[in-house]
């Protein structure tokens, strides 16, 4: 009787998350795959099966190629920098310096802000002539720059915002990992004559690899699913220089009302993220140390 009472809630707690996962993740992905083989329905004609026509159109889409290049640059630029900055902040707040509690709050504060609010804050920061960035440039006698209005700086400006916002969240994971590193391993390395840098590289950093795998996969997913501050800050412009993959899917699906091609692009994003996640696990997990 007691066994039934204990297994019943456990089964319920297992079924509910699985049902939510299937309803909001697997089912939409399967439906997107199915819809990618059909064309758009209209008031005059129903949707019909078109096979691989949408995928053929995707291969011939020049704008998609530009979006994929932007997304690649965005991911390659933001993920390593955010991880490196997060490790540095975690080491800083894990030290015995005075004011570490205030530093933790300061580093984590951007993470608590909604992305729409962050985008509007940085819109004022980047505003040409009156923004804080232009004021700082003026102190050094440099001309004002329209960071979000030039093809050379629009994507990089958004990358800076993403790093600023996400590094604080990743810092929390690395801080927890640093606090779980056995002190006897570090003490043994110090007895062998290793300095602080050598202790970090040879002892601490290998033990952080499981956390790095988790953070890297999530950072990569965040880089490809970014859409809200693109809508607020640049709307993909100028000249598609800041358009990312999920924003392009949003634009095709909800602005152009091309649901079939939007489903095809969604399939592309799911396959691409799955492939990149597998590569990350394969590369990082080989040398990871688990306790």
XYZ file of C-alpha atoms in Angstrom:
291
model
C 0.000 0.000 0.000
C 2.769 2.397 0.896
C 4.564 1.518 -2.319
C 1.524 2.510 -4.369
C 1.236 5.792 -2.473
C 4.848 6.661 -3.206
C 4.885 5.631 -6.875
C 1.599 7.362 -7.739
C 2.808 10.970 -7.231
C 6.136 10.095 -8.871
C 4.355 8.900 -12.009
C 2.193 12.026 -12.057
C 5.255 14.268 -11.662
C 6.863 12.419 -14.569
C 3.830 12.459 -16.863
C 3.092 16.186 -16.519
C 6.545 17.444 -17.667
C 6.607 14.872 -20.479
C 3.159 15.967 -21.651
C 4.216 19.632 -21.626
C 7.415 18.762 -23.493
C 5.519 16.841 -26.161
C 2.765 19.466 -26.496
C 5.022 22.506 -26.780
C 8.203 21.073 -28.311
C 7.878 17.774 -30.161
C 4.372 18.237 -31.570
C 5.081 21.717 -33.049
C 8.340 20.419 -34.535
C 6.570 17.465 -36.170
C 3.785 19.702 -37.489
C 6.361 22.124 -38.893
C 8.017 19.222 -40.706
C 4.660 18.103 -42.143
C 3.611 21.622 -43.166
C 6.939 22.178 -44.929
C 5.817 19.720 -47.636
C 2.597 21.660 -48.380
C 1.917 25.081 -49.844
C -0.134 27.907 -48.377
C -3.901 27.610 -48.342
C -6.089 30.533 -49.407
C -9.759 31.401 -49.391
C -10.064 30.118 -52.976
C -7.933 26.963 -52.883
C -6.942 24.501 -50.185
C -3.381 23.630 -49.334
C -1.829 20.943 -51.540
C 1.181 18.686 -51.278
C 4.216 20.162 -53.057
C 6.938 17.788 -51.907
C 10.381 19.370 -51.640
C 9.456 22.611 -53.452
C 9.762 24.683 -50.265
C 13.219 23.244 -49.618
C 14.195 24.012 -53.203
C 13.047 27.592 -52.685
C 15.073 27.714 -49.480
C 18.235 26.719 -51.356
C 17.627 29.546 -53.831
C 16.886 32.163 -51.149
C 19.732 34.696 -51.226
C 18.414 36.535 -48.173
C 18.459 33.312 -46.156
C 22.154 32.926 -46.922
C 22.794 36.425 -45.559
C 20.731 35.624 -42.458
C 22.691 32.412 -41.851
C 25.977 34.300 -42.184
C 24.727 36.898 -39.685
C 23.587 34.169 -37.279
C 26.934 32.383 -37.548
C 28.878 35.580 -36.868
C 26.529 36.369 -33.984
C 26.932 32.908 -32.397
C 30.706 32.742 -32.890
C 31.093 36.236 -31.471
C 28.740 36.061 -28.485
C 29.054 32.494 -27.141
C 32.835 32.368 -26.426
C 32.951 35.961 -25.177
C 29.944 35.503 -22.882
C 31.428 32.279 -21.470
C 34.855 33.850 -20.948
C 33.344 36.920 -19.291
C 31.130 34.718 -17.099
C 34.143 32.690 -15.895
C 36.032 35.892 -15.125
C 33.109 37.348 -13.170
C 32.607 34.065 -11.302
C 36.271 34.022 -10.283
C 35.980 37.614 -9.122
C 32.869 37.164 -6.984
C 34.187 33.842 -5.628
C 37.250 35.589 -4.232
C 37.584 37.110 -0.781
C 37.599 40.673 -2.022
C 35.359 43.155 -0.184
C 32.015 43.955 -1.801
C 31.522 40.600 -3.529
C 27.819 40.569 -2.617
C 27.322 43.901 -4.400
C 29.313 42.646 -7.396
C 27.129 39.540 -7.651
C 24.010 41.701 -7.700
C 25.520 44.083 -10.253
C 26.616 41.282 -12.572
C 23.299 39.437 -12.335
C 21.039 42.513 -12.627
C 21.020 42.658 -16.478
C 19.784 39.060 -16.564
C 16.689 39.946 -14.541
C 15.626 42.655 -16.977
C 13.240 41.705 -19.823
C 14.898 41.779 -23.235
C 12.437 44.403 -24.479
C 13.449 46.710 -21.629
C 17.126 46.009 -22.298
C 16.660 46.794 -25.993
C 15.033 50.135 -25.210
C 17.784 51.021 -22.732
C 20.455 50.324 -25.324
C 18.498 52.197 -27.993
C 19.065 55.319 -25.915
C 22.694 54.330 -25.342
C 23.320 53.953 -29.094
C 21.275 56.991 -30.173
C 23.496 59.107 -32.465
C 24.323 62.540 -31.119
C 22.424 62.298 -27.820
C 23.188 58.762 -26.652
C 25.711 57.852 -23.982
C 27.996 56.198 -26.549
C 28.145 59.403 -28.587
C 28.802 61.434 -25.447
C 31.726 59.168 -24.537
C 33.142 59.458 -28.065
C 32.783 63.229 -27.829
C 34.948 63.316 -24.697
C 37.816 61.966 -26.793
C 37.113 64.283 -29.714
C 35.672 61.497 -31.891
C 32.657 61.967 -34.166
C 29.270 60.501 -33.315
C 28.493 57.061 -34.775
C 25.079 55.719 -35.719
C 25.786 52.253 -34.334
C 22.420 50.732 -35.285
C 22.074 52.579 -38.587
C 25.238 51.364 -40.330
C 25.771 47.942 -41.856
C 29.287 47.772 -40.407
C 28.243 48.263 -36.767
C 24.603 47.135 -36.403
C 25.267 43.427 -35.805
C 28.248 44.050 -33.551
C 26.214 46.475 -31.456
C 23.527 43.852 -30.868
C 26.179 41.266 -30.026
C 27.519 43.578 -27.326
C 24.033 43.868 -25.802
C 23.584 40.081 -25.773
C 26.939 39.501 -24.064
C 26.145 42.163 -21.474
C 22.816 40.528 -20.674
C 23.722 36.818 -20.733
C 27.116 36.781 -19.015
C 25.532 37.411 -15.605
C 23.307 34.352 -15.910
C 26.195 32.129 -16.952
C 28.225 33.529 -14.042
C 25.769 31.915 -11.593
C 26.416 28.455 -13.043
C 30.165 28.918 -12.981
C 30.049 30.305 -9.457
C 28.228 27.170 -8.280
C 30.769 25.000 -10.104
C 33.720 26.870 -8.590
C 32.334 26.441 -5.099
C 32.054 22.678 -5.656
C 35.716 22.247 -6.684
C 37.488 20.223 -3.931
C 39.938 22.419 -2.064
C 42.295 19.482 -1.472
C 43.040 19.306 -5.211
C 44.013 22.953 -5.315
C 46.061 22.627 -2.120
C 47.925 19.612 -3.540
C 48.771 21.570 -6.694
C 50.037 24.497 -4.605
C 52.236 22.137 -2.587
C 53.789 21.005 -5.861
C 54.751 24.609 -6.544
C 51.970 25.558 -8.981
C 50.969 29.194 -9.086
C 47.403 30.515 -9.215
C 47.288 30.530 -13.008
C 48.616 26.970 -13.245
C 46.160 25.782 -10.584
C 43.288 27.309 -12.550
C 44.397 25.853 -15.905
C 45.349 22.362 -14.709
C 42.906 21.795 -11.834
C 39.926 24.141 -11.870
C 39.297 24.541 -15.602
C 38.997 20.789 -16.357
C 36.449 20.467 -13.544
C 34.426 23.296 -15.113
C 33.958 21.448 -18.421
C 30.555 19.883 -17.514
C 29.290 23.365 -16.683
C 30.836 24.704 -19.890
C 28.981 22.078 -21.923
C 25.678 23.088 -20.359
C 26.357 26.806 -20.724
C 27.686 26.525 -24.300
C 24.656 24.583 -25.544
C 22.239 27.044 -23.931
C 24.218 30.032 -25.186
C 24.162 28.641 -28.716
C 20.401 28.070 -28.557
C 19.913 31.609 -27.223
C 22.015 32.985 -30.068
C 19.796 31.373 -32.712
C 16.446 32.006 -31.041
C 16.986 35.713 -30.532
C 14.193 37.807 -32.013
C 12.808 40.355 -29.544
C 15.627 42.867 -29.367
C 16.153 42.568 -33.132
C 12.538 43.697 -33.577
C 12.979 46.604 -31.165
C 16.444 47.798 -32.147
C 16.965 47.272 -35.896
C 14.168 45.170 -37.471
C 16.926 43.326 -39.300
C 18.352 46.414 -40.933
C 20.062 48.209 -42.357
C 20.113 46.142 -45.545
C 19.622 42.835 -43.641
C 22.940 43.329 -41.849
C 21.441 42.453 -38.432
C 18.712 39.986 -39.462
C 19.023 36.674 -37.601
C 17.423 33.316 -38.363
C 14.515 33.397 -35.913
C 13.696 36.984 -36.856
C 13.620 35.937 -40.517
C 11.256 33.083 -39.609
C 9.047 35.538 -37.716
C 9.039 37.963 -40.630
C 8.231 35.306 -43.249
C 5.546 33.622 -41.146
C 3.689 36.515 -39.534
C 4.409 39.514 -41.757
C 4.458 37.879 -45.172
C 1.930 35.211 -44.057
C 3.916 32.491 -45.816
C 3.279 29.741 -43.277
C 4.598 26.899 -45.439
C 7.967 28.538 -46.040
C 8.066 29.609 -42.391
C 7.623 25.950 -41.399
C 10.462 25.006 -43.743
C 12.751 27.568 -42.139
C 11.726 26.265 -38.710
C 12.768 22.749 -39.711
C 16.097 24.168 -40.848
C 16.630 25.867 -37.486
C 15.731 22.740 -35.480
C 18.072 20.550 -37.546
C 20.846 23.135 -37.377
C 20.598 23.536 -33.599
C 20.473 19.779 -33.071
C 23.550 19.264 -35.228
C 25.496 22.025 -33.474
C 24.502 20.709 -30.029
C 25.748 17.225 -30.961
C 29.050 18.693 -32.162
C 29.439 20.641 -28.911
C 28.750 17.572 -26.786
C 31.163 15.485 -28.845
C 33.981 18.024 -28.663
C 33.597 19.134 -25.042
C 32.353 15.943 -23.425
C 35.428 13.907 -24.370
C 37.597 15.723 -21.828
C 34.936 16.499 -19.239
C 35.469 15.342 -15.668
C 32.315 14.336 -13.779
C 32.134 13.677 -10.077
